[in-house]
PDB file of C-alpha atoms and ligand atoms in Angstrom:
ATOM      1  CA  MET A 320     111.220 103.429  96.994  1.00 78.00           C
ATOM      2  CA  SER A 321     108.374 103.492  94.611  1.00 93.00           C
ATOM      3  CA  TYR A 322     104.585 102.456  95.147  1.00 97.00           C
ATOM      4  CA  ASP A 323     104.116  98.950  92.995  1.00 97.00           C
ATOM      5  CA  PRO A 324     101.089  99.066  91.739  1.00 97.00           C
ATOM      6  CA  ASN A 325     101.114  94.878  92.297  1.00 97.00           C
ATOM      7  CA  ASN A 326     101.889  94.261  95.562  1.00 98.00           C
ATOM      8  CA  ILE A 327      99.366  92.344  97.121  1.00 98.00           C
ATOM      9  CA  PHE A 328      96.969  95.158  99.283  1.00 98.00           C
ATOM     10  CA  ALA A 329      96.995  97.610  96.019  1.00 98.00           C
ATOM     11  CA  LYS A 330      95.245  93.890  94.635  1.00 98.00           C
ATOM     12  CA  ILE A 331      93.155  93.799  97.386  1.00 98.00           C
ATOM     13  CA  LEU A 332      91.587  97.571  97.245  1.00 98.00           C
ATOM     14  CA  ARG A 333      90.800  96.895  94.305  1.00 98.00           C
ATOM     15  CA  GLY A 334      88.898  93.970  94.715  1.00 98.00           C
ATOM     16  CA  GLU A 335      91.211  91.864  92.510  1.00 98.00           C
ATOM     17  CA  ILE A 336      92.368  89.452  96.266  1.00 97.00           C
ATOM     18  CA  PRO A 337      89.077  88.395  98.239  1.00 98.00           C
ATOM     19  CA  CYS A 338      89.645  89.707 102.465  1.00 98.00           C
ATOM     20  CA  ASP A 339      88.641  88.913 105.285  1.00 98.00           C
ATOM     21  CA  LYS A 340      86.900  92.770 105.740  1.00 98.00           C
ATOM     22  CA  VAL A 341      86.259  94.334 108.842  1.00 98.00           C
ATOM     23  CA  TYR A 342      85.944  97.864 107.865  1.00 98.00           C
ATOM     24  CA  GLU A 343      86.568 100.345 105.225  1.00 98.00           C
ATOM     25  CA  ASP A 344      85.413 103.825 104.850  1.00 98.00           C
ATOM     26  CA  GLU A 345      86.324 106.505 102.197  1.00 98.00           C
ATOM     27  CA  PHE A 346      90.115 106.396 104.003  1.00 98.00           C
ATOM     28  CA  SER A 347      91.154 103.127 104.808  1.00 98.00           C
ATOM     29  CA  LEU A 348      90.070  98.977 104.867  1.00 98.00           C
ATOM     30  CA  ALA A 349      90.714  96.837 107.337  1.00 99.00           C
ATOM     31  CA  PHE A 350      90.821  93.196 107.434  1.00 99.00           C
ATOM     32  CA  HIS A 351      92.240  90.284 108.883  1.00 98.00           C
ATOM     33  CA  ASP A 352      95.275  89.100 108.913  1.00 98.00           C
ATOM     34  CA  ILE A 353      96.166  85.731 106.117  1.00 98.00           C
ATOM     35  CA  ASN A 354      98.755  84.459 109.386  1.00 98.00           C
ATOM     36  CA  PRO A 355      97.521  85.901 112.632  1.00 98.00           C
ATOM     37  CA  GLN A 356      99.955  86.275 115.513  1.00 97.00           C
ATOM     38  CA  ALA A 357      97.690  86.849 117.922  1.00 98.00           C
ATOM     39  CA  PRO A 358      93.970  85.920 118.567  1.00 98.00           C
ATOM     40  CA  VAL A 359      93.129  89.425 116.995  1.00 98.00           C
ATOM     41  CA  HIS A 360      95.041  90.436 114.340  1.00 98.00           C
ATOM     42  CA  VAL A 361      94.104  93.051 111.826  1.00 99.00           C
ATOM     43  CA  LEU A 362      95.543  95.088 109.444  1.00 99.00           C
ATOM     44  CA  VAL A 363      94.350  98.803 108.360  1.00 99.00           C
ATOM     45  CA  ILE A 364      95.767 100.228 104.965  1.00 98.00           C
ATOM     46  CA  PRO A 365      95.110 103.694 103.814  1.00 98.00           C
ATOM     47  CA  LYS A 366      93.376 104.091 100.313  1.00 98.00           C
ATOM     48  CA  GLY A 367      96.445 105.575  98.025  1.00 98.00           C
ATOM     49  CA  ASP A 368      99.483 104.755  97.133  1.00 98.00           C
ATOM     50  CA  TYR A 369     101.858 104.711  99.820  1.00 98.00           C
ATOM     51  CA  VAL A 370     104.579 102.007 100.520  1.00 98.00           C
ATOM     52  CA  SER A 371     105.176 102.538 103.969  1.00 98.00           C
ATOM     53  CA  MET A 372     104.776 105.514 106.980  1.00 97.00           C
ATOM     54  CA  ASP A 373     107.649 107.454 105.396  1.00 96.00           C
ATOM     55  CA  ASP A 374     105.970 108.847 102.198  1.00 95.00           C
ATOM     56  CA  PHE A 375     102.050 108.380 103.722  1.00 98.00           C
ATOM     57  CA  THR A 376     103.575 111.005 106.650  1.00 98.00           C
ATOM     58  CA  SER A 377     104.973 113.328 104.550  1.00 97.00           C
ATOM     59  CA  SER A 378     102.910 113.133 101.548  1.00 97.00           C
ATOM     60  CA  ALA A 379      99.473 111.992 101.939  1.00 98.00           C
ATOM     61  CA  PRO A 380      96.849 114.760 101.817  1.00 98.00           C
ATOM     62  CA  ALA A 381      96.355 115.463 106.059  1.00 98.00           C
ATOM     63  CA  ALA A 382      92.560 114.637 104.740  1.00 98.00           C
ATOM     64  CA  LEU A 383      93.496 111.403 104.021  1.00 98.00           C
ATOM     65  CA  ILE A 384      95.934 111.179 107.900  1.00 98.00           C
ATOM     66  CA  ALA A 385      93.062 111.762 109.705  1.00 98.00           C
ATOM     67  CA  GLY A 386      90.877 109.605 107.897  1.00 98.00           C
ATOM     68  CA  TYR A 387      93.236 107.132 108.081  1.00 98.00           C
ATOM     69  CA  MET A 388      94.063 107.185 111.172  1.00 98.00           C
ATOM     70  CA  ARG A 389      90.775 107.786 112.800  1.00 98.00           C
ATOM     71  CA  ALA A 390      89.990 105.061 111.375  1.00 98.00           C
ATOM     72  CA  VAL A 391      92.142 102.984 112.724  1.00 98.00           C
ATOM     73  CA  GLY A 392      91.097 103.986 116.339  1.00 98.00           C
ATOM     74  CA  HIS A 393      87.414 103.310 115.439  1.00 98.00           C
ATOM     75  CA  VAL A 394      88.597  99.853 113.849  1.00 98.00           C
ATOM     76  CA  ALA A 395      90.012  98.946 117.680  1.00 98.00           C
ATOM     77  CA  ARG A 396      87.118 100.371 119.178  1.00 98.00           C
ATOM     78  CA  GLU A 397      85.358  98.368 117.216  1.00 98.00           C
ATOM     79  CA  LEU A 398      86.611  95.096 117.866  1.00 98.00           C
ATOM     80  CA  GLU A 399      86.415  95.813 121.553  1.00 98.00           C
ATOM     81  CA  LEU A 400      90.525  96.415 122.701  1.00 98.00           C
ATOM     82  CA  VAL A 401      90.663  99.278 123.844  1.00 98.00           C
ATOM     83  CA  THR A 402      89.320  98.090 127.729  1.00 98.00           C
ATOM     84  CA  PRO A 403      91.750  94.737 127.985  1.00 98.00           C
ATOM     85  CA  GLY A 404      94.238  97.003 126.031  1.00 98.00           C
ATOM     86  CA  TYR A 405      96.439  95.952 122.689  1.00 98.00           C
ATOM     87  CA  ARG A 406      99.282  97.426 120.158  1.00 98.00           C
ATOM     88  CA  MET A 407      99.502  98.866 117.028  1.00 98.00           C
ATOM     89  CA  LEU A 408     102.516  98.606 114.886  1.00 98.00           C
ATOM     90  CA  ALA A 409     103.685  99.622 111.452  1.00 98.00           C
ATOM     91  CA  ASN A 410     106.609  97.668 109.927  1.00 98.00           C
ATOM     92  CA  ILE A 411     109.195  99.667 107.996  1.00 97.00           C
ATOM     93  CA  GLY A 412     111.340  98.931 105.000  1.00 96.00           C
ATOM     94  CA  ALA A 413     114.541  95.613 105.344  1.00 96.00           C
ATOM     95  CA  ASN A 414     115.056  96.098 109.658  1.00 96.00           C
ATOM     96  CA  GLY A 415     111.946  96.851 110.541  1.00 96.00           C
ATOM     97  CA  GLY A 416     110.547  93.428 108.725  1.00 96.00           C
ATOM     98  CA  GLN A 417     108.414  94.951 105.684  1.00 98.00           C
ATOM     99  CA  GLU A 418     106.565  92.099 103.839  1.00 98.00           C
ATOM    100  CA  VAL A 419     103.947  93.958 101.855  1.00 98.00           C
ATOM    101  CA  PRO A 420     105.009  97.535 100.461  1.00 98.00           C
ATOM    102  CA  HIS A 421     101.557  99.203 101.492  1.00 98.00           C
ATOM    103  CA  LEU A 422     101.514 100.844 103.974  1.00 98.00           C
ATOM    104  CA  HIS A 423      99.686  99.005 106.860  1.00 98.00           C
ATOM    105  CA  ILE A 424      99.109  99.220 110.528  1.00 98.00           C
ATOM    106  CA  HIS A 425      98.506  96.202 112.384  1.00 98.00           C
ATOM    107  CA  LEU A 426      96.513  96.112 115.276  1.00 98.00           C
ATOM    108  CA  PHE A 427      97.160  92.982 117.575  1.00 98.00           C
ATOM    109  CA  GLY A 428      94.844  92.094 120.846  1.00 98.00           C
ATOM    110  CA  GLY A 429      92.895  89.372 122.614  1.00 98.00           C
ATOM    111  CA  LYS A 430      95.760  87.914 125.176  1.00 98.00           C
ATOM    112  CA  LYS A 431      98.389  89.692 126.972  1.00 97.00           C
ATOM    113  CA  LEU A 432     100.586  90.675 124.041  1.00 96.00           C
ATOM    114  CA  GLY A 433     104.016  90.524 126.090  1.00 93.00           C
ATOM    115  CA  PRO A 434     107.009  92.261 125.414  1.00 93.00           C
ATOM    116  CA  MET A 435     107.569  94.712 123.296  1.00 90.00           C
ATOM    117  CA  LEU A 436     109.812  92.983 120.657  1.00 88.00           C
ATOM    118  CA  SER A 437     111.380  88.988 120.344  1.00 75.00           C
ATOM    119  CA  ARG A 438     114.915  89.229 121.270  1.00 68.00           C
TER     120      ARG A 438
HETATM  121  P1  AMP B 961     104.615  93.191 107.210  1.00 61.92           P
HETATM  122  O1  AMP B 961     105.585  92.199 107.628  1.00 61.92           O
HETATM  123  O2  AMP B 961     104.051  94.322 108.302  1.00 61.92           O
HETATM  124  O3  AMP B 961     104.674  93.659 105.658  1.00 61.92           O
HETATM  125  O4  AMP B 961     103.486  92.528 107.724  1.00 61.92           O
HETATM  126  C1  AMP B 961     102.362  91.512 106.137  1.00 61.92           C
HETATM  127  C2  AMP B 961     101.272  91.267 106.847  1.00 61.92           C
HETATM  128  O5  AMP B 961     100.001  91.107 105.774  1.00 61.92           O
HETATM  129  C3  AMP B 961     101.647  89.891 106.987  1.00 61.92           C
HETATM  130  O6  AMP B 961     101.539  89.592 109.051  1.00 61.92           O
HETATM  131  C4  AMP B 961     100.750  88.439 106.356  1.00 61.92           C
HETATM  132  O7  AMP B 961     100.229  87.909 106.786  1.00 61.92           O
HETATM  133  C5  AMP B 961      99.821  89.907 105.765  1.00 61.92           C
HETATM  134  N1  AMP B 961      99.577  89.730 104.540  1.00 61.92           N
HETATM  135  C6  AMP B 961      99.754  89.138 103.548  1.00 61.92           C
HETATM  136  N2  AMP B 961      98.861  88.297 102.513  1.00 61.92           N
HETATM  137  C7  AMP B 961      97.952  88.378 103.574  1.00 61.92           C
HETATM  138  C8  AMP B 961      96.518  89.138 102.731  1.00 61.92           C
HETATM  139  N3  AMP B 961      95.959  88.442 101.157  1.00 61.92           N
HETATM  140  N4  AMP B 961      95.592  88.663 103.341  1.00 61.92           N
HETATM  141  C9  AMP B 961      95.792  89.025 104.816  1.00 61.92           C
HETATM  142  N5  AMP B 961      97.285  89.348 105.241  1.00 61.92           N
HETATM  143  C10 AMP B 961      98.150  88.924 104.477  1.00 61.92           C
END
């Protein structure tokens, strides 16, 4: 799947659409999900044209992969999710239920999250 530069997260990265920003650095941007599924629900996206974890892990430069993953950890610590525990999740493609075709890691926390998958 080729990258669609008009996806909503690309527009957020370009500043064309606002977001409720949590963190930003040269590699990544984190913001609150517009439709939260838990008391804390934050999305962390890389600064680069990657549809999903699939092309990110196969084509992104090592510095971006490292910087992005460090940002995910940093945001979880900043949100004080580590001690109580939290969940990170990335949906990929149709079976994964991915809606926005720009890689994003969801961070969920703030309560006991229950089973990993709904049945
Ligand atoms: P996914 O199903 O993994 O692609 O998740 C996409 C997520 O993006 C959903 O949880 C949406 O609520 C969220 N979302 C969509 N548009 C926005 C937006 N403009 N700002 C913040 N979150 C958004």
